[in-house]
PDB file of C-alpha atoms in Angstrom:
ATOM      1  CA  MET A   1      11.358  11.797 -28.350  1.00 38.00           C
ATOM      2  CA  PRO A   2      12.329  14.861 -31.393  1.00 37.00           C
ATOM      3  CA  GLN A   3      12.574  17.747 -29.968  1.00 38.00           C
ATOM      4  CA  GLY A   4      10.041  20.774 -30.993  1.00 36.00           C
ATOM      5  CA  VAL A   5       6.339  18.216 -31.276  1.00 34.00           C
ATOM      6  CA  THR A   6       4.112  19.635 -29.325  1.00 34.00           C
ATOM      7  CA  SER A   7       0.780  19.204 -31.226  1.00 34.00           C
ATOM      8  CA  ARG A   8      -0.469  18.495 -34.433  1.00 34.00           C
ATOM      9  CA  SER A   9      -0.505  22.099 -35.583  1.00 34.00           C
ATOM     10  CA  HIS A  10       3.069  21.502 -36.661  1.00 37.00           C
ATOM     11  CA  LEU A  11       2.088  18.490 -39.371  1.00 36.00           C
ATOM     12  CA  SER A  12       0.836  19.831 -43.359  1.00 37.00           C
ATOM     13  CA  ALA A  13      -0.350  17.865 -46.064  1.00 39.00           C
ATOM     14  CA  GLY A  14       3.554  18.060 -47.594  1.00 40.00           C
ATOM     15  CA  ALA A  15       5.174  16.877 -44.140  1.00 45.00           C
ATOM     16  CA  ALA A  16       7.258  14.038 -44.095  1.00 49.00           C
ATOM     17  CA  THR A  17       4.671  10.792 -41.992  1.00 58.00           C
ATOM     18  CA  GLN A  18       7.558   9.419 -40.211  1.00 59.00           C
ATOM     19  CA  VAL A  19      10.279  10.380 -37.482  1.00 55.00           C
ATOM     20  CA  ALA A  20      13.735   8.367 -36.848  1.00 57.00           C
ATOM     21  CA  TRP A  21      13.932   8.382 -32.630  1.00 53.00           C
ATOM     22  CA  ALA A  22      15.741   5.855 -30.793  1.00 51.00           C
ATOM     23  CA  GLY A  23      16.706   3.828 -33.820  1.00 56.00           C
ATOM     24  CA  GLN A  24      13.231   3.080 -34.583  1.00 60.00           C
ATOM     25  CA  ALA A  25      11.036   4.594 -37.544  1.00 64.00           C
ATOM     26  CA  TRP A  26       7.520   6.610 -35.564  1.00 62.00           C
ATOM     27  CA  ASN A  27       4.536   7.503 -37.051  1.00 69.00           C
ATOM     28  CA  TYR A  28       4.578  11.509 -36.505  1.00 64.00           C
ATOM     29  CA  GLY A  29       0.440  10.808 -34.915  1.00 66.00           C
ATOM     30  CA  GLU A  30       2.335   8.554 -32.004  1.00 65.00           C
ATOM     31  CA  VAL A  31       4.828  10.748 -31.264  1.00 60.00           C
ATOM     32  CA  ILE A  32       2.403  13.692 -30.640  1.00 64.00           C
ATOM     33  CA  ASP A  33       0.000  10.866 -29.215  1.00 67.00           C
ATOM     34  CA  TRP A  34       2.740   9.726 -26.526  1.00 58.00           C
ATOM     35  CA  ILE A  35       3.564  13.366 -25.824  1.00 62.00           C
ATOM     36  CA  LEU A  36       0.087  14.878 -24.837  1.00 68.00           C
ATOM     37  CA  GLU A  37      -0.767  11.784 -23.401  1.00 67.00           C
ATOM     38  CA  GLY A  38       2.350  10.993 -20.724  1.00 62.00           C
ATOM     39  CA  PRO A  39       3.174   8.202 -19.747  1.00 60.00           C
ATOM     40  CA  GLU A  40       0.574   5.463 -18.514  1.00 64.00           C
ATOM     41  CA  PRO A  41      -0.565   5.751 -15.215  1.00 70.00           C
ATOM     42  CA  VAL A  42       0.102   3.541 -12.509  1.00 71.00           C
ATOM     43  CA  PRO A  43      -2.796   0.873 -11.463  1.00 90.00           C
ATOM     44  CA  ILE A  44      -4.858   0.791  -8.816  1.00 97.00           C
ATOM     45  CA  ARG A  45      -4.787  -2.947  -7.298  1.00 98.00           C
ATOM     46  CA  GLN A  46      -8.220  -4.380  -5.652  1.00 98.00           C
ATOM     47  CA  ILE A  47      -7.712  -4.439  -2.033  1.00 99.00           C
ATOM     48  CA  THR A  48      -8.360  -7.789  -0.411  1.00 98.00           C
ATOM     49  CA  VAL A  49     -10.994  -8.408   2.267  1.00 98.00           C
ATOM     50  CA  TYR A  50     -10.529 -10.584   5.214  1.00 98.00           C
ATOM     51  CA  GLY A  51     -10.666 -14.114   4.495  1.00 98.00           C
ATOM     52  CA  GLU A  52      -8.601 -14.229   1.750  1.00 98.00           C
ATOM     53  CA  PRO A  53      -6.139 -16.949   2.333  1.00 98.00           C
ATOM     54  CA  VAL A  54      -3.212 -14.684   1.330  1.00 99.00           C
ATOM     55  CA  LEU A  55      -4.166 -12.232   4.090  1.00 99.00           C
ATOM     56  CA  HIS A  56      -4.063 -15.063   6.613  1.00 99.00           C
ATOM     57  CA  GLN A  57      -0.353 -16.552   5.898  1.00 98.00           C
ATOM     58  CA  ARG A  58       3.508 -15.340   6.370  1.00 99.00           C
ATOM     59  CA  ALA A  59       4.728 -13.944   3.531  1.00 99.00           C
ATOM     60  CA  ALA A  60       7.383 -14.717   2.274  1.00 99.00           C
ATOM     61  CA  GLU A  61      10.422 -12.676   2.220  1.00 99.00           C
ATOM     62  CA  VAL A  62      11.734 -10.834  -0.823  1.00 99.00           C
ATOM     63  CA  THR A  63      14.754 -12.601  -2.685  1.00 98.00           C
ATOM     64  CA  VAL A  64      14.963 -10.738  -6.139  1.00 98.00           C
ATOM     65  CA  PHE A  65      15.368  -7.024  -6.887  1.00 98.00           C
ATOM     66  CA  ASP A  66      14.509  -5.931 -10.356  1.00 98.00           C
ATOM     67  CA  ASP A  67      11.943  -3.250 -11.901  1.00 97.00           C
ATOM     68  CA  GLU A  68       9.015  -5.772 -11.146  1.00 98.00           C
ATOM     69  CA  LEU A  69       9.849  -5.588  -7.879  1.00 98.00           C
ATOM     70  CA  ARG A  70       9.968  -1.371  -8.241  1.00 98.00           C
ATOM     71  CA  GLU A  71       6.910  -1.838 -10.010  1.00 97.00           C
ATOM     72  CA  LEU A  72       4.846  -3.511  -7.775  1.00 98.00           C
ATOM     73  CA  VAL A  73       6.007  -1.321  -4.507  1.00 98.00           C
ATOM     74  CA  ALA A  74       5.153   1.659  -7.484  1.00 97.00           C
ATOM     75  CA  ASP A  75       1.537  -0.137  -7.349  1.00 97.00           C
ATOM     76  CA  MET A  76       1.156  -0.485  -3.814  1.00 98.00           C
ATOM     77  CA  HIS A  77       1.954   3.418  -3.080  1.00 98.00           C
ATOM     78  CA  THR A  78      -0.436   4.196  -5.620  1.00 97.00           C
ATOM     79  CA  THR A  79      -2.915   2.112  -4.426  1.00 98.00           C
ATOM     80  CA  MET A  80      -2.203   3.677  -0.685  1.00 98.00           C
ATOM     81  CA  ASP A  81      -2.808   7.065  -1.903  1.00 97.00           C
ATOM     82  CA  ALA A  82      -6.049   6.277  -3.512  1.00 97.00           C
ATOM     83  CA  ALA A  83      -7.597   4.624  -0.525  1.00 98.00           C
ATOM     84  CA  HIS A  84      -6.528   7.114   1.698  1.00 97.00           C
ATOM     85  CA  GLY A  85      -4.505   4.841   3.748  1.00 98.00           C
ATOM     86  CA  VAL A  86      -1.410   5.463   6.072  1.00 98.00           C
ATOM     87  CA  GLY A  87       0.076   2.361   5.090  1.00 99.00           C
ATOM     88  CA  LEU A  88      -0.896  -1.237   2.728  1.00 99.00           C
ATOM     89  CA  ALA A  89       0.942  -4.732   3.126  1.00 99.00           C
ATOM     90  CA  ALA A  90       1.551  -6.517  -0.416  1.00 99.00           C
ATOM     91  CA  PRO A  91      -0.848  -9.558   1.018  1.00 99.00           C
ATOM     92  CA  GLN A  92      -4.009  -6.954   0.976  1.00 99.00           C
ATOM     93  CA  ILE A  93      -3.062  -6.595  -2.617  1.00 98.00           C
ATOM     94  CA  GLY A  94      -2.996 -10.561  -2.767  1.00 98.00           C
ATOM     95  CA  ILE A  95       0.896 -10.652  -3.243  1.00 98.00           C
ATOM     96  CA  GLY A  96       2.786 -12.737  -0.298  1.00 99.00           C
ATOM     97  CA  LEU A  97       5.775 -10.493  -0.171  1.00 99.00           C
ATOM     98  CA  ARG A  98       6.934  -9.413   2.984  1.00 99.00           C
ATOM     99  CA  ILE A  99       6.616  -5.732   1.370  1.00 99.00           C
ATOM    100  CA  PHE A 100       4.503  -2.436   2.801  1.00 99.00           C
ATOM    101  CA  THR A 101       4.296   0.589   2.141  1.00 99.00           C
ATOM    102  CA  TYR A 102       3.315   3.723   4.084  1.00 98.00           C
ATOM    103  CA  ILE A 103       2.618   7.371   4.516  1.00 98.00           C
ATOM    104  CA  TYR A 104       2.784   9.755   7.436  1.00 97.00           C
ATOM    105  CA  ALA A 105       4.223  13.365   8.085  1.00 92.00           C
ATOM    106  CA  ASP A 106       3.575  13.272  11.525  1.00 87.00           C
ATOM    107  CA  GLN A 107       6.829  12.244  12.587  1.00 87.00           C
ATOM    108  CA  ASP A 108      10.623  13.366  12.277  1.00 89.00           C
ATOM    109  CA  THR A 109      12.354   9.797  12.400  1.00 88.00           C
ATOM    110  CA  ALA A 110      11.911   8.682   8.450  1.00 94.00           C
ATOM    111  CA  PRO A 111      10.867   9.546   5.404  1.00 94.00           C
ATOM    112  CA  GLU A 112       7.199  10.884   5.122  1.00 96.00           C
ATOM    113  CA  ARG A 113       7.014   8.207   2.603  1.00 97.00           C
ATOM    114  CA  GLY A 114       8.286   4.749   2.185  1.00 98.00           C
ATOM    115  CA  VAL A 115       8.473   0.974   1.555  1.00 99.00           C
ATOM    116  CA  LEU A 116       9.805  -1.726   4.451  1.00 99.00           C
ATOM    117  CA  ILE A 117      11.193  -4.818   2.490  1.00 99.00           C
ATOM    118  CA  ASN A 118      11.882  -7.908   4.576  1.00 99.00           C
ATOM    119  CA  PRO A 119      11.052  -6.252   8.156  1.00 99.00           C
ATOM    120  CA  LYS A 120      11.948  -6.361  11.175  1.00 99.00           C
ATOM    121  CA  LEU A 121      10.455  -5.005  14.463  1.00 99.00           C
ATOM    122  CA  THR A 122      11.831  -4.377  17.997  1.00 99.00           C
ATOM    123  CA  LEU A 123       9.234  -3.138  20.166  1.00 98.00           C
ATOM    124  CA  SER A 124       9.064  -1.700  23.938  1.00 98.00           C
ATOM    125  CA  LYS A 125       6.827  -3.168  26.139  1.00 98.00           C
ATOM    126  CA  VAL A 126       2.740  -3.129  25.235  1.00 97.00           C
ATOM    127  CA  SER A 127       0.837  -2.372  28.103  1.00 95.00           C
ATOM    128  CA  GLN A 128      -1.493  -4.289  29.738  1.00 93.00           C
ATOM    129  CA  ALA A 129      -4.307  -1.450  30.747  1.00 95.00           C
ATOM    130  CA  ALA A 130      -7.316  -1.578  28.794  1.00 95.00           C
ATOM    131  CA  PRO A 131      -7.393   0.188  25.097  1.00 96.00           C
ATOM    132  CA  ASP A 132      -9.098   3.476  24.600  1.00 95.00           C
ATOM    133  CA  VAL A 133     -11.738   3.780  22.039  1.00 96.00           C
ATOM    134  CA  ASP A 134     -10.965   7.423  20.836  1.00 95.00           C
ATOM    135  CA  GLU A 135      -7.255   7.408  21.361  1.00 96.00           C
ATOM    136  CA  GLU A 136      -6.440   4.036  20.408  1.00 97.00           C
ATOM    137  CA  SER A 137      -9.084   2.627  17.874  1.00 98.00           C
ATOM    138  CA  GLU A 138      -7.024   1.157  14.378  1.00 98.00           C
ATOM    139  CA  GLY A 139      -9.019   0.799  10.732  1.00 98.00           C
ATOM    140  CA  CYS A 140      -7.894  -0.992   8.346  1.00 99.00           C
ATOM    141  CA  LEU A 141      -8.405  -1.841   4.306  1.00 99.00           C
ATOM    142  CA  SER A 142      -8.831  -5.106   4.532  1.00 99.00           C
ATOM    143  CA  VAL A 143     -11.907  -4.636   6.938  1.00 99.00           C
ATOM    144  CA  PRO A 144     -13.753  -1.897   5.266  1.00 98.00           C
ATOM    145  CA  GLY A 145     -15.584   0.169   7.172  1.00 98.00           C
ATOM    146  CA  LEU A 146     -14.973  -0.973  10.786  1.00 98.00           C
ATOM    147  CA  SER A 147     -12.881   0.156  13.591  1.00 98.00           C
ATOM    148  CA  PHE A 148     -12.051  -1.433  16.891  1.00 98.00           C
ATOM    149  CA  PRO A 149      -9.344  -0.143  19.561  1.00 98.00           C
ATOM    150  CA  LEU A 150      -6.398  -2.254  20.082  1.00 98.00           C
ATOM    151  CA  LYS A 151      -2.924  -1.848  22.433  1.00 98.00           C
ATOM    152  CA  ARG A 152      -0.027  -1.229  21.083  1.00 98.00           C
ATOM    153  CA  ALA A 153       4.039  -0.787  21.843  1.00 98.00           C
ATOM    154  CA  ASP A 154       4.454   3.272  21.801  1.00 98.00           C
ATOM    155  CA  TYR A 155       7.814   2.717  20.268  1.00 98.00           C
ATOM    156  CA  ALA A 156       9.643   0.395  17.599  1.00 98.00           C
ATOM    157  CA  LYS A 157      12.645   0.158  16.294  1.00 98.00           C
ATOM    158  CA  VAL A 158      12.179  -0.501  12.481  1.00 98.00           C
ATOM    159  CA  GLU A 159      15.258  -2.373  10.350  1.00 99.00           C
ATOM    160  CA  GLY A 160      14.588  -3.284   6.554  1.00 99.00           C
ATOM    161  CA  VAL A 161      16.164  -2.359   2.782  1.00 99.00           C
ATOM    162  CA  ASP A 162      14.335  -0.675   0.172  1.00 98.00           C
ATOM    163  CA  GLU A 163      13.038  -1.326  -3.304  1.00 98.00           C
ATOM    164  CA  PHE A 164      16.245  -1.089  -4.167  1.00 98.00           C
ATOM    165  CA  GLY A 165      18.177  -3.272  -1.378  1.00 98.00           C
ATOM    166  CA  LYS A 166      19.420  -0.008   0.454  1.00 98.00           C
ATOM    167  CA  PRO A 167      18.883  -1.033   4.289  1.00 98.00           C
ATOM    168  CA  ILE A 168      16.841   1.076   6.437  1.00 97.00           C
ATOM    169  CA  SER A 169      16.442   1.457  10.135  1.00 98.00           C
ATOM    170  CA  PHE A 170      14.696   4.414  11.595  1.00 97.00           C
ATOM    171  CA  GLU A 171      13.284   4.226  15.526  1.00 97.00           C
ATOM    172  CA  ALA A 172       9.165   5.130  15.612  1.00 97.00           C
ATOM    173  CA  HIS A 173       7.015   6.118  18.004  1.00 97.00           C
ATOM    174  CA  GLY A 174       3.645   6.745  18.807  1.00 96.00           C
ATOM    175  CA  TRP A 175       1.541   6.664  15.743  1.00 97.00           C
ATOM    176  CA  PHE A 176       3.799   5.964  13.573  1.00 98.00           C
ATOM    177  CA  ALA A 177       4.844   3.098  15.478  1.00 98.00           C
ATOM    178  CA  ARG A 178       1.101   1.649  15.693  1.00 98.00           C
ATOM    179  CA  ILE A 179       0.934   2.153  11.721  1.00 98.00           C
ATOM    180  CA  MET A 180       5.078   0.204  11.171  1.00 99.00           C
ATOM    181  CA  GLN A 181       3.358  -3.204  13.775  1.00 99.00           C
ATOM    182  CA  HIS A 182      -0.261  -2.718  12.375  1.00 99.00           C
ATOM    183  CA  GLU A 183       2.025  -3.592   8.873  1.00 99.00           C
ATOM    184  CA  PHE A 184       3.939  -5.976   9.755  1.00 99.00           C
ATOM    185  CA  ASP A 185       1.232  -8.042  11.510  1.00 99.00           C
ATOM    186  CA  HIS A 186       0.110  -7.989   7.888  1.00 99.00           C
ATOM    187  CA  LEU A 187       3.293  -9.780   6.678  1.00 99.00           C
ATOM    188  CA  ASP A 188       2.795 -12.298   9.376  1.00 99.00           C
ATOM    189  CA  GLY A 189      -0.570 -13.541   8.724  1.00 99.00           C
ATOM    190  CA  LEU A 190      -2.143 -10.755  10.939  1.00 99.00           C
ATOM    191  CA  LEU A 191      -4.779  -8.248  10.697  1.00 99.00           C
ATOM    192  CA  TYR A 192      -5.751  -6.387  13.937  1.00 99.00           C
ATOM    193  CA  VAL A 193      -9.069  -7.728  14.506  1.00 99.00           C
ATOM    194  CA  ASP A 194      -7.163 -11.576  15.210  1.00 98.00           C
ATOM    195  CA  LYS A 195      -5.407  -9.135  18.358  1.00 98.00           C
ATOM    196  CA  LEU A 196      -8.731  -7.706  20.257  1.00 98.00           C
ATOM    197  CA  VAL A 197      -9.470  -8.011  23.675  1.00 97.00           C
ATOM    198  CA  PRO A 198     -12.688 -10.259  23.991  1.00 97.00           C
ATOM    199  CA  LYS A 199     -14.903  -7.595  24.319  1.00 97.00           C
ATOM    200  CA  TRP A 200     -14.325  -5.991  20.974  1.00 98.00           C
ATOM    201  CA  ASP A 201     -13.433  -9.294  19.248  1.00 98.00           C
ATOM    202  CA  LYS A 202     -16.936 -10.043  20.278  1.00 98.00           C
ATOM    203  CA  ARG A 203     -18.388  -6.840  18.249  1.00 98.00           C
ATOM    204  CA  TRP A 204     -16.004  -7.755  15.301  1.00 98.00           C
ATOM    205  CA  LEU A 205     -17.449 -11.137  15.534  1.00 98.00           C
ATOM    206  CA  LYS A 206     -20.695 -10.170  15.002  1.00 98.00           C
ATOM    207  CA  ALA A 207     -19.531  -7.233  12.217  1.00 98.00           C
ATOM    208  CA  LYS A 208     -17.484  -9.820  10.489  1.00 98.00           C
ATOM    209  CA  LYS A 209     -21.105 -12.332  10.574  1.00 97.00           C
ATOM    210  CA  SER A 210     -23.403 -10.277   9.268  1.00 97.00           C
ATOM    211  CA  LEU A 211     -21.240  -8.607   6.993  1.00 97.00           C
ATOM    212  CA  GLY A 212     -20.234 -12.285   5.607  1.00 97.00           C
ATOM    213  CA  TRP A 213     -16.433 -11.849   5.761  1.00 97.00           C
ATOM    214  CA  GLY A 214     -14.089 -15.371   6.507  1.00 96.00           C
ATOM    215  CA  THR A 215     -14.486 -16.248   2.345  1.00 95.00           C
ATOM    216  CA  PRO A 216     -12.226 -15.948  -0.324  1.00 97.00           C
ATOM    217  CA  GLY A 217     -13.404 -13.827  -3.447  1.00 97.00           C
ATOM    218  CA  ILE A 218     -13.774 -10.441  -1.664  1.00 98.00           C
ATOM    219  CA  THR A 219     -12.294  -7.288  -2.841  1.00 98.00           C
ATOM    220  CA  TRP A 220     -12.819  -3.404  -3.046  1.00 98.00           C
ATOM    221  CA  LEU A 221     -11.345  -0.889  -5.574  1.00 97.00           C
ATOM    222  CA  PRO A 222     -10.528   2.196  -4.449  1.00 97.00           C
ATOM    223  CA  GLY A 223     -11.048   5.306  -6.159  1.00 94.00           C
ATOM    224  CA  THR A 224     -13.407   3.094  -8.141  1.00 95.00           C
ATOM    225  CA  ASP A 225     -16.118   1.588  -5.071  1.00 96.00           C
ATOM    226  CA  ALA A 226     -17.513   4.003  -2.510  1.00 94.00           C
ATOM    227  CA  ASP A 227     -15.008   4.746   0.088  1.00 94.00           C
ATOM    228  CA  PRO A 228     -15.830   2.022   2.657  1.00 95.00           C
ATOM    229  CA  PHE A 229     -13.982   4.943   5.701  1.00 95.00           C
ATOM    230  CA  GLY A 230     -15.812   7.845   3.916  1.00 91.00           C
ATOM    231  CA  HIS A 231     -13.089   9.882   2.831  1.00 86.00           C
TER     232      HIS A 231
END
């Protein structure tokens, strides 16, 4: 864009109405609007709710790493943030690809914010003890407003690539490892409520019936619809 144009006060009755930039003729009004408005915002995507087929199918490997993929990853980060989530898998926005984003500050083994594409997890053994309702309860943006306890491995070695195809590898412990497992399950068509022990599974099935979930077409839009978790 031309230098020095910051407001419409630069225009006068006798001023030229166009400027050449990047090989094109631009109307001054268009130039000023572009400067004042800034770039277009990254869109927030609708989040699919339990029962949407894409949530219950194994997602496909990513094979093309292009601008379209990077735009999708940017949309996922924006949607995750708008929903106050710590993770978001592509199937949750209706895209059947093996991608998930995350944000989690309370760890020092990986970047606070990131994306995993075509990930692989190596897990420690999962305890057979009953899950602790206070310490091990999970929520899910595709099961909005509900929370149930679930045992997970306390350690995960995480491998994959980023949106440019660059390899990623790190170790996750505790709650960060739980996030990795939760999002990875989405890529295999599993939600955390599909893995509950019988006591909690009964409560989940009752809640699902009451809410009318289990059929396609139910979504919610972060930042527009009421926050199901009350953030």
